[in-house]
Amino acid sequence: MRILNLLALTLATALAVLSLTGCQQSDPGQSAVGINANARPESEKYDESAIEAELLRIQRDWPRAVKEKDLEALRRLQADDIIIVYPDGTVGTREQEIKDIESSAFTVDSWEMTDLQVKIINAGAAGVVGRSIVKGKYKAGDGAVSEIDGQFRFANTYVRRNGEWKLLVSATAQLVKPLAETPSPETKSPSATSPTPAESPTP
């Protein structure tokens, strides 16, 4: 029930953002999510299987990008105005996230994921939920090091802008009672979550 509430909250937030930004056009005939402003996204034809495959690919590439410090990929996949909500309730930005990864303030020893589910809203918006099993460290500005070791549920909302999927809203919650099963081989690739710029970072 908690993960359903988390997804509902995340999607509701993203839809609210979409409704506000949809009125602001950077180019004639195109909305902030990269869809023709004259078209109704909910009625636009789209390939659900193609969208699902693309979002799962993006999710599974996050830990690689973090471990390898692939900042170009991280900047490309995160929206400039991304909202990141961490398990401790703090809110992060793309700028701080990139800084933490580039400086090695946030490091990951292992990062596995499972239980991935994609919820397609329309041709330009979709959500992905899943479970991350993470072991890593976060070094705060005062030098204090926090261990990151546990299981986390995440709910991510993506929007399509200029033909590319961008992570717009990300919310993570740590499991109070971690599940015992381990990810199956086909779902052991990592998912997208983020280190917090505060004391309790999480993927």
C-alpha positions as a Markdown table, in Angstrom:
| # | Residue | x | y | z |
|---|---|---|---|---|
| 1 | Met | 0.0 | 0.0 | 0.0 |
| 2 | Arg | 2.9 | 2.4 | 0.8 |
| 3 | Ile | 4.4 | 2.0 | -2.6 |
| 4 | Leu | 1.0 | 2.7 | -4.3 |
| 5 | Asn | 0.6 | 5.8 | -2.2 |
| 6 | Leu | 4.2 | 6.9 | -3.1 |
| 7 | Leu | 3.5 | 6.3 | -6.8 |
| 8 | Ala | 0.2 | 8.1 | -6.7 |
| 9 | Leu | 1.8 | 11.1 | -4.9 |
| 10 | Thr | 4.7 | 11.2 | -7.4 |
| 11 | Leu | 2.5 | 10.9 | -10.4 |
| 12 | Ala | 0.1 | 13.6 | -9.1 |
| 13 | Thr | 3.0 | 15.9 | -8.5 |
| 14 | Ala | 4.4 | 15.3 | -12.0 |
| 15 | Leu | 0.9 | 15.8 | -13.6 |
| 16 | Ala | 0.6 | 19.1 | -11.7 |
| 17 | Val | 3.9 | 20.2 | -13.0 |
| 18 | Leu | 2.9 | 19.2 | -16.5 |
| 19 | Ser | -0.3 | 21.1 | -16.3 |
| 20 | Leu | 1.5 | 24.2 | -15.3 |
| 21 | Thr | 4.4 | 23.9 | -17.8 |
| 22 | Gly | 2.1 | 22.9 | -20.7 |
| 23 | Cys | 0.9 | 26.4 | -21.0 |
| 24 | Gln | 4.5 | 27.7 | -21.6 |
| 25 | Gln | 5.8 | 27.0 | -25.1 |
| 26 | Ser | 9.5 | 27.4 | -25.9 |
| 27 | Asp | 8.8 | 26.8 | -29.6 |
| 28 | Pro | 5.6 | 27.4 | -31.6 |
| 29 | Gly | 3.4 | 24.4 | -31.7 |
| 30 | Gln | 5.4 | 22.5 | -29.1 |
| 31 | Ser | 4.7 | 22.1 | -25.3 |
| 32 | Ala | 7.2 | 21.8 | -22.5 |
| 33 | Val | 7.1 | 18.0 | -22.7 |
| 34 | Gly | 8.0 | 18.0 | -26.4 |
| 35 | Ile | 4.5 | 17.1 | -27.7 |
| 36 | Asn | 2.6 | 19.2 | -30.2 |
| 37 | Ala | 0.6 | 21.7 | -28.2 |
| 38 | Asn | -2.4 | 21.3 | -30.5 |
| 39 | Ala | -2.5 | 17.5 | -29.9 |
| 40 | Arg | -4.1 | 15.8 | -26.9 |
| 41 | Pro | -1.5 | 13.5 | -25.4 |
| 42 | Glu | -4.1 | 11.2 | -23.9 |
| 43 | Ser | -5.6 | 10.5 | -27.3 |
| 44 | Glu | -2.3 | 10.4 | -29.2 |
| 45 | Lys | -1.4 | 6.9 | -30.5 |
| 46 | Tyr | 1.8 | 5.5 | -29.1 |
| 47 | Asp | 3.6 | 2.1 | -28.7 |
| 48 | Glu | 3.2 | 1.1 | -25.1 |
| 49 | Ser | 5.8 | -1.7 | -25.4 |
| 50 | Ala | 8.4 | 0.6 | -26.9 |
| 51 | Ile | 7.9 | 3.2 | -24.2 |
| 52 | Glu | 8.1 | 0.5 | -21.5 |
| 53 | Ala | 11.3 | -1.0 | -23.0 |
| 54 | Glu | 12.9 | 2.5 | -23.2 |
| 55 | Leu | 12.1 | 3.5 | -19.7 |
| 56 | Leu | 13.3 | 0.1 | -18.3 |
| 57 | Arg | 16.6 | 0.6 | -20.2 |
| 58 | Ile | 17.0 | 4.1 | -18.7 |
| 59 | Gln | 16.3 | 2.8 | -15.2 |
| 60 | Arg | 18.8 | 0.0 | -15.5 |
| 61 | Asp | 21.5 | 2.3 | -16.7 |
| 62 | Trp | 21.5 | 4.6 | -13.7 |
| 63 | Pro | 23.9 | 2.7 | -11.4 |
| 64 | Arg | 26.4 | 2.3 | -14.2 |
| 65 | Ala | 26.3 | 6.0 | -14.8 |
| 66 | Val | 26.8 | 6.7 | -11.1 |
| 67 | Lys | 29.7 | 4.1 | -10.7 |
| 68 | Glu | 31.5 | 5.3 | -13.8 |
| 69 | Lys | 30.7 | 9.0 | -13.2 |
| 70 | Asp | 29.1 | 9.3 | -16.5 |
| 71 | Leu | 28.0 | 12.8 | -15.9 |
| 72 | Glu | 26.9 | 13.4 | -19.5 |
| 73 | Ala | 24.4 | 10.5 | -19.3 |
| 74 | Leu | 23.1 | 11.8 | -15.9 |
| 75 | Arg | 22.6 | 15.3 | -17.2 |
| 76 | Arg | 20.9 | 14.0 | -20.3 |
| 77 | Leu | 18.5 | 11.8 | -18.5 |
| 78 | Gln | 17.6 | 14.2 | -15.7 |
| 79 | Ala | 15.3 | 17.2 | -16.4 |
| 80 | Asp | 16.8 | 20.6 | -15.6 |
| 81 | Asp | 13.9 | 21.2 | -13.2 |
| 82 | Ile | 13.9 | 17.7 | -11.6 |
| 83 | Ile | 12.4 | 17.3 | -8.1 |
| 84 | Ile | 14.2 | 14.7 | -6.0 |
| 85 | Val | 12.6 | 13.6 | -2.7 |
| 86 | Tyr | 14.9 | 11.5 | -0.4 |
| 87 | Pro | 13.9 | 9.0 | 2.3 |
| 88 | Asp | 14.6 | 11.6 | 5.0 |
| 89 | Gly | 12.2 | 14.1 | 3.4 |
| 90 | Thr | 14.9 | 16.4 | 2.0 |
| 91 | Val | 14.6 | 17.7 | -1.5 |
| 92 | Gly | 17.5 | 17.7 | -4.0 |
| 93 | Thr | 18.4 | 19.2 | -7.3 |
| 94 | Arg | 20.2 | 18.0 | -10.4 |
| 95 | Glu | 23.1 | 20.4 | -9.7 |
| 96 | Gln | 23.7 | 19.0 | -6.2 |
| 97 | Glu | 23.3 | 15.4 | -7.4 |
| 98 | Ile | 25.9 | 15.8 | -10.2 |
| 99 | Lys | 28.3 | 17.6 | -7.8 |
| 100 | Asp | 28.0 | 14.7 | -5.2 |
| 101 | Ile | 28.7 | 12.1 | -7.9 |
| 102 | Glu | 31.5 | 14.0 | -9.5 |
| 103 | Ser | 33.3 | 14.7 | -6.2 |
| 104 | Ser | 32.8 | 11.0 | -5.0 |
| 105 | Ala | 30.8 | 12.3 | -2.1 |
| 106 | Phe | 28.4 | 9.6 | -3.1 |
| 107 | Thr | 29.8 | 6.1 | -4.0 |
| 108 | Val | 28.2 | 2.8 | -4.6 |
| 109 | Asp | 29.7 | -0.7 | -3.8 |
| 110 | Ser | 26.7 | -2.6 | -5.1 |
| 111 | Trp | 23.3 | -1.6 | -6.5 |
| 112 | Glu | 20.7 | -4.2 | -7.6 |
| 113 | Met | 17.1 | -3.7 | -8.5 |
| 114 | Thr | 13.9 | -5.7 | -8.9 |
| 115 | Asp | 10.1 | -5.4 | -8.9 |
| 116 | Leu | 10.2 | -2.9 | -11.8 |
| 117 | Gln | 6.8 | -1.8 | -13.0 |
| 118 | Val | 6.0 | 0.8 | -15.7 |
| 119 | Lys | 2.8 | 2.9 | -15.6 |
| 120 | Ile | 2.2 | 4.8 | -18.9 |
| 121 | Ile | 0.0 | 7.9 | -18.5 |
| 122 | Asn | 0.1 | 9.0 | -22.1 |
| 123 | Ala | 2.5 | 9.5 | -25.0 |
| 124 | Gly | 4.5 | 12.1 | -23.0 |
| 125 | Ala | 4.4 | 11.0 | -19.4 |
| 126 | Ala | 5.0 | 7.7 | -17.5 |
| 127 | Gly | 6.0 | 6.4 | -14.1 |
| 128 | Val | 8.3 | 3.6 | -13.0 |
| 129 | Val | 8.4 | 2.0 | -9.6 |
| 130 | Gly | 10.7 | -0.6 | -8.2 |
| 131 | Arg | 13.0 | -1.8 | -5.4 |
| 132 | Ser | 16.7 | -1.0 | -5.0 |
| 133 | Ile | 19.1 | -3.0 | -2.9 |
| 134 | Val | 22.0 | -0.7 | -2.3 |
| 135 | Lys | 25.3 | -0.7 | -0.4 |
| 136 | Gly | 27.4 | 2.5 | -0.5 |
| 137 | Lys | 28.6 | 5.6 | 1.3 |
| 138 | Tyr | 27.9 | 9.3 | 1.4 |
| 139 | Lys | 30.4 | 11.9 | 2.7 |
| 140 | Ala | 28.8 | 15.1 | 3.9 |
| 141 | Gly | 30.4 | 18.5 | 3.7 |
| 142 | Asp | 31.6 | 18.3 | 7.3 |
| 143 | Gly | 33.5 | 15.1 | 6.6 |
| 144 | Ala | 31.0 | 12.7 | 8.3 |
| 145 | Val | 30.5 | 9.5 | 6.4 |
| 146 | Ser | 27.1 | 7.8 | 6.3 |
| 147 | Glu | 26.7 | 4.1 | 5.3 |
| 148 | Ile | 24.0 | 3.4 | 2.8 |
| 149 | Asp | 23.0 | -0.2 | 3.2 |
| 150 | Gly | 19.4 | -1.4 | 2.7 |
| 151 | Gln | 16.4 | -1.8 | 0.5 |
| 152 | Phe | 14.5 | 1.2 | -1.0 |
| 153 | Arg | 11.3 | 1.6 | -2.9 |
| 154 | Phe | 11.3 | 4.3 | -5.5 |
| 155 | Ala | 8.7 | 6.0 | -7.7 |
| 156 | Asn | 10.0 | 8.0 | -10.7 |
| 157 | Thr | 8.0 | 10.1 | -13.1 |
| 158 | Tyr | 9.3 | 10.6 | -16.6 |
| 159 | Val | 8.2 | 13.2 | -19.2 |
| 160 | Arg | 9.1 | 13.3 | -22.9 |
| 161 | Arg | 10.7 | 16.5 | -24.0 |
| 162 | Asn | 11.9 | 17.2 | -27.5 |
| 163 | Gly | 11.6 | 13.4 | -28.2 |
| 164 | Glu | 13.7 | 12.3 | -25.2 |
| 165 | Trp | 12.5 | 10.9 | -21.9 |
| 166 | Lys | 13.6 | 12.9 | -18.9 |
| 167 | Leu | 13.3 | 12.1 | -15.2 |
| 168 | Leu | 11.1 | 14.9 | -13.7 |
| 169 | Val | 10.1 | 13.7 | -10.2 |
| 170 | Ser | 11.9 | 11.0 | -8.1 |
| 171 | Ala | 10.8 | 9.9 | -4.6 |
| 172 | Thr | 12.4 | 7.2 | -2.5 |
| 173 | Ala | 11.4 | 5.5 | 0.7 |
| 174 | Gln | 13.5 | 2.9 | 2.7 |
| 175 | Leu | 11.8 | -0.4 | 3.5 |
| 176 | Val | 11.3 | -0.8 | 7.3 |
| 177 | Lys | 11.0 | -4.5 | 6.8 |
| 178 | Pro | 13.4 | -5.5 | 3.9 |
| 179 | Leu | 12.2 | -8.4 | 1.7 |
| 180 | Ala | 14.2 | -11.6 | 1.9 |
| 181 | Glu | 14.2 | -12.6 | -1.7 |
| 182 | Thr | 17.0 | -11.6 | -4.0 |
| 183 | Pro | 16.5 | -10.1 | -7.5 |
| 184 | Ser | 16.3 | -12.6 | -10.4 |
| 185 | Pro | 19.1 | -12.6 | -12.9 |
| 186 | Glu | 17.1 | -10.6 | -15.5 |
| 187 | Thr | 16.3 | -7.8 | -13.1 |
| 188 | Lys | 19.7 | -7.4 | -11.3 |
| 189 | Ser | 20.5 | -4.3 | -13.2 |
| 190 | Pro | 20.2 | -1.1 | -11.1 |
| 191 | Ser | 17.5 | 1.4 | -11.1 |
| 192 | Ala | 17.4 | 5.2 | -11.0 |
| 193 | Thr | 17.5 | 6.8 | -7.6 |
| 194 | Ser | 19.7 | 9.5 | -6.2 |
| 195 | Pro | 22.1 | 10.4 | -3.4 |
| 196 | Thr | 20.8 | 13.0 | -1.1 |
| 197 | Pro | 22.7 | 16.3 | -0.6 |
| 198 | Ala | 21.9 | 16.0 | 3.1 |
| 199 | Glu | 22.9 | 13.6 | 5.9 |
| 200 | Ser | 21.1 | 10.5 | 4.6 |
| 201 | Pro | 21.7 | 9.9 | 0.9 |
| 202 | Thr | 20.1 | 7.1 | -0.9 |
| 203 | Pro | 20.0 | 5.8 | -4.4 |
